[in-house]
Amino acid sequence: MDSEDKSPFGYDAFRRTCPSHTVLEMLASKWVYLVICALRRGRMRNGELARKLEGISPKMLTQTLRVLERDGLVRREIFPVIPPRVEYELTELGQNLAGLLNQIRSWSEQHAPDIRDARARAVAEHEGDLVA
Amino acid sequence: MDSEDKSPFGYDAFRRTCPSHTVLEMLASKWVYLVICALRRGRMRNGELARKLEGISPKMLTQTLRVLERDGLVRREIFPVIPPRVEYELTELGQNLAGLLNQIRSWSEQHAPDIRDARARAVAEHEGDLVA
DNA sequence: ATCCTCACTATCCATGAGGTACCTATATAT
DNA sequence: ATATATAGGTACCTCATGGATAGTGAGGAT
């Protein structure tokens, strides 16, 4: 039976129309992951985030922050000074989620070698296919 | 300081070249999430998965399973019978991760209303912009 | 007078993600 | 003889995503 997968809230993330499915889709982005993890320790400015998240383009950084702000995970504070100063911080909801995402990040770092090895084995087997 | 973000394994998921970054990229897919969660309770056949994961195309299901197999998270077992029978199950590594992902899924279901409300507020404010 | 900073904002363009349709093999049922 | 069920593979096409680039604003520095 599926009873174990039914949440006590009546949601089922496996259904496309379920609100929780939409939440998962939002989370299924590497930048969302990293931005939330980066903000976990406290508020940061746009430029700080850009330097910390190696490889993110300004566009993607802004876009990701806007999505997170829209969804109530990040709060944006604008200081009316010149040059502009904008700070981002996690809301309570965001901090809540950050704990979980940080576990995932931690897991990724712990098990990166395992996955690297598995990939190497898969490539080796594929080479075997070519020879055979 | 960044000391809190440095893993004891010497990895830093914020760097593009870091193996753990690659792992995160793999996880940043909604189907990876859902397939792993679906397999959490035990082995399943291709068709079972296809029915459970509403909206997944056969191509994406196969593709996702191949990636997970390559990375050592899923084991694939072929039964040489007619009609074909193939079963998928999580490896130990995969089960390890499934626990974490399931927490995320759980969180999504718990907080779906919060996020829905936040989005509704954001839309309302945007309408205000249009009127003003 | 000109440039600099910072945080955007807009635009274009290449890449690739993902969907559909069609193909395989073969024992069983009709 | 034909259809069905199962788990794919492959080719083709479309559309969205993300990256690069350039522009904007306004006070302060030189």
Tab-separated table of C-alpha atoms (C1' of nucleotides) in Angstrom:
chain	number	residue	atom	x	y	z
A	1	MET	CA	0.000	0.000	0.000
A	2	ASP	CA	0.947	3.613	-0.322
A	3	SER	CA	0.019	4.550	3.205
A	4	GLU	CA	3.614	5.177	4.184
A	5	ASP	CA	3.934	7.775	1.468
A	6	LYS	CA	0.803	9.678	2.344
A	7	SER	CA	1.631	12.688	4.416
A	8	PRO	CA	-0.547	13.614	7.371
A	9	PHE	CA	-1.306	16.841	5.510
A	10	GLY	CA	-3.106	15.142	2.676
A	11	TYR	CA	-0.408	16.059	0.182
A	12	ASP	CA	1.293	13.714	-2.221
A	13	ALA	CA	4.438	15.075	-3.816
A	14	PHE	CA	4.230	12.407	-6.519
A	15	ARG	CA	1.178	14.121	-8.023
A	16	ARG	CA	1.828	16.936	-10.425
A	17	THR	CA	-1.025	19.078	-9.184
A	18	CYS	CA	0.031	18.864	-5.564
A	19	PRO	CA	1.343	22.090	-4.020
A	20	SER	CA	4.225	20.191	-2.518
A	21	HIS	CA	5.227	19.089	-5.996
A	22	THR	CA	5.572	22.750	-6.932
A	23	VAL	CA	7.784	23.303	-3.926
A	24	LEU	CA	9.993	20.428	-4.977
A	25	GLU	CA	10.306	21.894	-8.451
A	26	MET	CA	11.522	25.124	-6.916
A	27	LEU	CA	14.097	23.252	-4.889
A	28	ALA	CA	15.288	21.304	-7.914
A	29	SER	CA	17.855	23.936	-8.828
A	30	LYS	CA	21.442	23.960	-7.828
A	31	TRP	CA	21.478	27.715	-7.282
A	32	VAL	CA	18.536	27.584	-4.904
A	33	TYR	CA	20.443	25.035	-2.873
A	34	LEU	CA	23.637	27.023	-2.769
A	35	VAL	CA	22.085	30.425	-2.156
A	36	ILE	CA	20.138	29.139	0.825
A	37	CYS	CA	23.191	27.382	2.213
A	38	ALA	CA	25.268	30.519	1.754
A	39	LEU	CA	22.758	32.655	3.639
A	40	ARG	CA	22.517	30.198	6.472
A	41	ARG	CA	25.050	31.980	8.631
A	42	GLY	CA	23.523	35.399	8.259
A	43	ARG	CA	22.660	38.245	5.928
A	44	MET	CA	24.791	38.890	2.885
A	45	ARG	CA	25.023	41.496	0.179
A	46	ASN	CA	24.537	40.761	-3.487
A	47	GLY	CA	28.245	41.126	-4.220
A	48	GLU	CA	29.232	38.860	-1.348
A	49	LEU	CA	26.947	36.156	-2.640
A	50	ALA	CA	28.288	36.580	-6.150
A	51	ARG	CA	31.841	36.063	-4.929
A	52	LYS	CA	30.938	33.096	-2.737
A	53	LEU	CA	28.914	31.218	-5.356
A	54	GLU	CA	31.612	30.577	-7.879
A	55	GLY	CA	30.312	30.514	-11.423
A	56	ILE	CA	26.917	32.105	-10.866
A	57	SER	CA	26.055	34.825	-13.344
A	58	PRO	CA	24.599	38.104	-12.046
A	59	LYS	CA	21.400	37.274	-13.820
A	60	MET	CA	20.976	33.886	-12.191
A	61	LEU	CA	21.841	35.265	-8.778
A	62	THR	CA	19.189	37.958	-9.017
A	63	GLN	CA	16.667	35.592	-10.519
A	64	THR	CA	17.213	32.998	-7.820
A	65	LEU	CA	16.956	35.586	-5.067
A	66	ARG	CA	13.717	36.911	-6.542
A	67	VAL	CA	12.187	33.453	-6.560
A	68	LEU	CA	13.229	32.849	-2.980
A	69	GLU	CA	11.867	36.215	-1.946
A	70	ARG	CA	8.589	35.550	-3.709
A	71	ASP	CA	8.262	32.235	-1.924
A	72	GLY	CA	8.927	33.738	1.479
A	73	LEU	CA	12.270	32.048	2.105
A	74	VAL	CA	14.435	35.148	1.799
A	75	ARG	CA	13.924	38.709	2.940
A	76	ARG	CA	15.379	41.578	0.943
A	77	GLU	CA	16.371	44.815	2.584
A	78	ILE	CA	17.266	47.892	0.572
A	79	PHE	CA	19.314	50.694	2.071
A	80	PRO	CA	18.650	53.956	0.249
A	81	VAL	CA	22.272	54.961	-0.040
A	82	ILE	CA	24.647	55.655	-2.873
A	83	PRO	CA	26.130	53.388	-4.049
A	84	PRO	CA	23.188	51.054	-3.502
A	85	ARG	CA	23.302	48.547	-0.670
A	86	VAL	CA	20.983	45.554	-0.606
A	87	GLU	CA	21.106	42.775	1.936
A	88	TYR	CA	19.499	39.368	1.881
A	89	GLU	CA	18.685	37.127	4.800
A	90	LEU	CA	16.708	33.982	5.374
A	91	THR	CA	13.245	34.229	6.846
A	92	GLU	CA	12.289	31.831	9.586
A	93	LEU	CA	10.852	29.529	6.957
A	94	GLY	CA	14.078	29.784	5.015
A	95	GLN	CA	16.212	28.976	8.025
A	96	ASN	CA	14.040	25.994	8.678
A	97	LEU	CA	14.736	24.681	5.200
A	98	ALA	CA	18.399	25.677	5.292
A	99	GLY	CA	19.034	23.128	8.005
A	100	LEU	CA	17.811	20.338	5.754
A	101	LEU	CA	19.615	21.582	2.661
A	102	ASN	CA	22.801	21.886	4.613
A	103	GLN	CA	22.534	18.228	5.523
A	104	ILE	CA	22.329	17.474	1.826
A	105	ARG	CA	25.340	19.642	1.129
A	106	SER	CA	27.170	17.884	3.919
A	107	TRP	CA	26.177	14.511	2.521
A	108	SER	CA	27.425	15.565	-0.927
A	109	GLU	CA	30.792	16.446	0.527
A	110	GLN	CA	31.010	13.253	2.546
A	111	HIS	CA	30.031	10.959	-0.286
A	112	ALA	CA	31.604	12.744	-3.226
A	113	PRO	CA	34.367	10.103	-3.361
A	114	ASP	CA	31.861	7.224	-3.373
A	115	ILE	CA	30.013	8.748	-6.283
A	116	ARG	CA	33.208	9.565	-8.100
A	117	ASP	CA	34.286	5.939	-7.777
A	118	ALA	CA	30.926	4.659	-8.942
A	119	ARG	CA	31.166	6.867	-12.008
A	120	ALA	CA	34.682	5.708	-12.710
A	121	ARG	CA	33.528	2.083	-12.537
A	122	ALA	CA	30.633	2.830	-14.858
A	123	VAL	CA	32.960	4.415	-17.379
A	124	ALA	CA	35.325	1.435	-17.142
A	125	GLU	CA	32.471	-0.973	-17.817
A	126	HIS	CA	31.370	1.098	-20.746
A	127	GLU	CA	34.865	0.859	-22.185
A	128	GLY	CA	34.580	-2.889	-21.770
A	129	ASP	CA	31.441	-2.731	-23.889
A	130	LEU	CA	33.354	-1.019	-26.639
A	131	VAL	CA	36.139	-3.591	-26.603
A	132	ALA	CA	33.717	-6.498	-26.543
B	1	MET	CA	35.106	33.520	8.679
B	2	ASP	CA	34.261	30.634	6.445
B	3	SER	CA	35.372	27.974	8.875
B	4	GLU	CA	31.794	26.897	9.509
B	5	ASP	CA	31.335	26.175	5.835
B	6	LYS	CA	34.473	24.149	5.408
B	7	SER	CA	33.717	20.488	5.567
B	8	PRO	CA	36.022	18.173	7.481
B	9	PHE	CA	36.618	16.448	4.154
B	10	GLY	CA	38.304	19.430	2.557
B	11	TYR	CA	35.454	19.914	0.100
B	12	ASP	CA	33.658	23.132	-0.607
B	13	ALA	CA	30.414	22.779	-2.487
B	14	PHE	CA	30.505	26.471	-3.382
B	15	ARG	CA	33.430	25.879	-5.738
B	16	ARG	CA	32.602	24.730	-9.231
B	17	THR	CA	35.486	22.302	-9.459
B	18	CYS	CA	34.630	20.550	-6.227
B	19	PRO	CA	33.355	16.975	-6.534
B	20	SER	CA	30.580	17.741	-4.090
B	21	HIS	CA	29.401	20.494	-6.420
B	22	THR	CA	28.957	17.869	-9.105
B	23	VAL	CA	26.921	15.777	-6.721
B	24	LEU	CA	24.688	18.737	-5.965
B	25	GLU	CA	24.143	19.305	-9.662
B	26	MET	CA	22.981	15.735	-9.989
B	27	LEU	CA	20.568	16.189	-7.105
B	28	ALA	CA	19.217	19.424	-8.551
B	29	SER	CA	16.574	17.616	-10.547
B	30	LYS	CA	13.054	16.995	-9.483
B	31	TRP	CA	12.991	13.528	-10.998
B	32	VAL	CA	16.078	12.433	-9.101
B	33	TYR	CA	14.315	13.512	-5.937
B	34	LEU	CA	11.131	11.713	-6.700
B	35	VAL	CA	12.651	8.509	-8.055
B	36	ILE	CA	14.787	8.087	-4.974
B	37	CYS	CA	11.860	8.801	-2.689
B	38	ALA	CA	9.710	6.335	-4.587
B	39	LEU	CA	12.290	3.589	-4.265
B	40	ARG	CA	12.730	4.211	-0.578
B	41	ARG	CA	10.305	1.520	0.465
B	42	GLY	CA	11.769	-1.162	-1.726
B	43	ARG	CA	12.412	-2.359	-5.232
B	44	MET	CA	10.089	-1.372	-8.026
B	45	ARG	CA	9.670	-2.196	-11.667
B	46	ASN	CA	9.946	0.355	-14.434
B	47	GLY	CA	6.195	0.369	-15.018
B	48	GLU	CA	5.416	0.814	-11.347
B	49	LEU	CA	7.667	3.826	-11.188
B	50	ALA	CA	6.125	5.286	-14.315
B	51	ARG	CA	2.672	5.025	-12.790
B	52	LYS	CA	3.724	6.422	-9.439
B	53	LEU	CA	5.622	9.433	-10.788
B	54	GLU	CA	2.805	11.277	-12.441
B	55	GLY	CA	3.920	13.216	-15.468
B	56	ILE	CA	7.280	11.592	-16.045
B	57	SER	CA	7.949	10.599	-19.641
B	58	PRO	CA	9.418	7.169	-20.384
B	59	LYS	CA	12.542	8.852	-21.640
B	60	MET	CA	13.117	10.893	-18.503
B	61	LEU	CA	12.431	7.906	-16.284
B	62	THR	CA	15.003	5.788	-18.070
B	63	GLN	CA	17.477	8.638	-18.224
B	64	THR	CA	17.134	9.380	-14.530
B	65	LEU	CA	17.504	5.733	-13.585
B	66	ARG	CA	20.644	5.440	-15.734
B	67	VAL	CA	22.218	8.415	-14.006
B	68	LEU	CA	21.393	7.044	-10.585
B	69	GLU	CA	22.769	3.670	-11.543
B	70	ARG	CA	25.950	5.215	-12.899
B	71	ASP	CA	26.425	7.124	-9.644
B	72	GLY	CA	25.952	4.047	-7.509
B	73	LEU	CA	22.671	5.079	-5.902
B	74	VAL	CA	20.441	2.566	-7.659
B	75	ARG	CA	20.971	-1.056	-8.586
B	76	ARG	CA	19.327	-2.485	-11.696
B	77	GLU	CA	18.395	-6.122	-11.935
B	78	ILE	CA	17.308	-7.725	-15.169
B	79	PHE	CA	15.285	-10.944	-15.212
B	80	PRO	CA	15.733	-12.818	-18.479
B	81	VAL	CA	12.052	-13.555	-18.950
B	82	ILE	CA	9.445	-12.752	-21.507
B	83	PRO	CA	7.950	-10.200	-21.289
B	84	PRO	CA	11.003	-8.403	-19.875
B	85	ARG	CA	11.181	-7.734	-16.175
B	86	VAL	CA	13.571	-5.187	-14.713
B	87	GLU	CA	13.659	-4.120	-11.104
B	88	TYR	CA	15.317	-1.162	-9.480
B	89	GLU	CA	16.357	-0.751	-5.888
B	90	LEU	CA	18.419	1.655	-3.859
B	91	THR	CA	21.953	0.726	-2.948
B	92	GLU	CA	23.111	1.351	0.587
B	93	LEU	CA	24.429	4.719	-0.540
B	94	GLY	CA	21.088	5.468	-2.130
B	95	GLN	CA	19.147	4.529	0.980
B	96	ASN	CA	21.393	6.765	2.976
B	97	LEU	CA	20.508	9.704	0.748
B	98	ALA	CA	16.850	8.727	0.529
B	99	GLY	CA	16.428	9.470	4.210
B	100	LEU	CA	17.544	13.043	3.691
B	101	LEU	CA	15.534	13.565	0.535
B	102	ASN	CA	12.483	12.237	2.221
B	103	GLN	CA	12.862	14.879	4.903
B	104	ILE	CA	12.865	17.468	2.141
B	105	ARG	CA	9.769	15.933	0.625
B	106	SER	CA	8.150	15.943	4.022
B	107	TRP	CA	9.102	19.555	4.537
B	108	SER	CA	7.621	20.451	1.148
B	109	GLU	CA	4.349	18.878	2.104
B	110	GLN	CA	4.295	20.533	5.515
B	111	HIS	CA	5.151	23.984	4.243
B	112	ALA	CA	3.387	23.992	0.903
B	113	PRO	CA	0.653	26.267	2.339
B	114	ASP	CA	3.198	28.765	3.683
B	115	ILE	CA	4.838	29.017	0.293
B	116	ARG	CA	1.527	29.221	-1.466
B	117	ASP	CA	0.543	32.124	0.771
B	118	ALA	CA	3.853	33.878	0.244
B	119	ARG	CA	3.399	33.600	-3.497
B	120	ALA	CA	-0.147	34.904	-3.274
B	121	ARG	CA	1.087	37.915	-1.298
B	122	ALA	CA	3.831	38.523	-3.847
B	123	VAL	CA	1.311	38.467	-6.661
B	124	ALA	CA	-0.976	40.812	-4.751
B	125	GLU	CA	1.860	43.281	-4.237
B	126	HIS	CA	2.732	43.079	-7.881
B	127	GLU	CA	-0.849	43.989	-8.737
B	128	GLY	CA	-0.452	46.961	-6.435
B	129	ASP	CA	2.530	47.993	-8.512
B	130	LEU	CA	0.429	47.893	-11.634
B	131	VAL	CA	-2.316	50.031	-10.123
B	132	ALA	CA	0.124	52.543	-8.694
C	1	DA	C1'	34.365	66.710	-16.529
C	2	DT	C1'	34.826	62.072	-16.171
C	3	DC	C1'	34.942	57.817	-14.034
C	4	DC	C1'	33.786	54.676	-10.388
C	5	DT	C1'	30.738	51.806	-7.585
C	6	DC	C1'	26.840	48.658	-6.846
C	7	DA	C1'	22.807	46.454	-7.820
C	8	DC	C1'	20.232	45.678	-10.904
C	9	DT	C1'	17.610	45.324	-15.840
C	10	DA	C1'	17.089	44.102	-20.584
C	11	DT	C1'	18.397	41.792	-24.562
C	12	DC	C1'	20.198	38.310	-27.526
C	13	DC	C1'	21.758	33.754	-28.439
C	14	DA	C1'	23.460	28.917	-27.818
C	15	DT	C1'	22.674	24.943	-25.433
C	16	DG	C1'	20.212	21.278	-23.839
C	17	DA	C1'	16.238	19.499	-21.427
C	18	DG	C1'	12.385	17.140	-22.365
C	19	DG	C1'	8.304	15.378	-25.257
C	20	DT	C1'	6.494	12.452	-29.031
C	21	DA	C1'	6.619	8.936	-32.147
C	22	DC	C1'	8.385	4.819	-33.780
C	23	DC	C1'	11.304	0.741	-33.410
C	24	DT	C1'	13.110	-3.780	-31.110
C	25	DA	C1'	12.232	-8.752	-29.098
C	26	DT	C1'	9.152	-12.795	-27.833
C	27	DA	C1'	5.962	-15.793	-24.991
C	28	DT	C1'	1.160	-15.894	-24.260
C	29	DA	C1'	-3.651	-15.260	-25.312
C	30	DT	C1'	-7.336	-15.145	-28.882
D	1	DA	C1'	-2.206	-14.971	-37.858
D	2	DT	C1'	-2.661	-11.152	-34.923
D	3	DA	C1'	-2.678	-8.554	-30.776
D	4	DT	C1'	-0.739	-7.701	-26.155
D	5	DA	C1'	2.415	-6.800	-22.541
D	6	DT	C1'	7.130	-5.059	-21.045
D	7	DA	C1'	11.299	-2.384	-21.058
D	8	DG	C1'	13.550	-0.294	-23.353
D	9	DG	C1'	16.538	2.489	-27.690
D	10	DT	C1'	16.661	6.163	-31.140
D	11	DA	C1'	15.557	10.100	-33.965
D	12	DC	C1'	13.574	14.407	-34.300
D	13	DC	C1'	11.662	18.693	-32.817
D	14	DT	C1'	10.479	22.458	-29.686
D	15	DC	C1'	10.821	25.475	-26.110
D	16	DA	C1'	12.868	27.083	-21.871
D	17	DT	C1'	16.964	27.943	-19.422
D	18	DG	C1'	20.968	29.992	-18.564
D	19	DG	C1'	25.128	32.671	-20.028
D	20	DA	C1'	27.193	36.758	-21.955
D	21	DT	C1'	26.859	41.470	-22.726
D	22	DA	C1'	25.486	46.087	-22.442
D	23	DG	C1'	22.787	49.683	-20.273
D	24	DT	C1'	20.885	52.454	-16.026
D	25	DG	C1'	21.060	55.583	-12.060
D	26	DA	C1'	23.202	58.896	-8.900
D	27	DG	C1'	26.417	60.522	-5.542
D	28	DG	C1'	31.407	60.779	-4.648
D	29	DA	C1'	36.193	60.763	-5.859
D	30	DT	C1'	39.893	62.560	-8.780
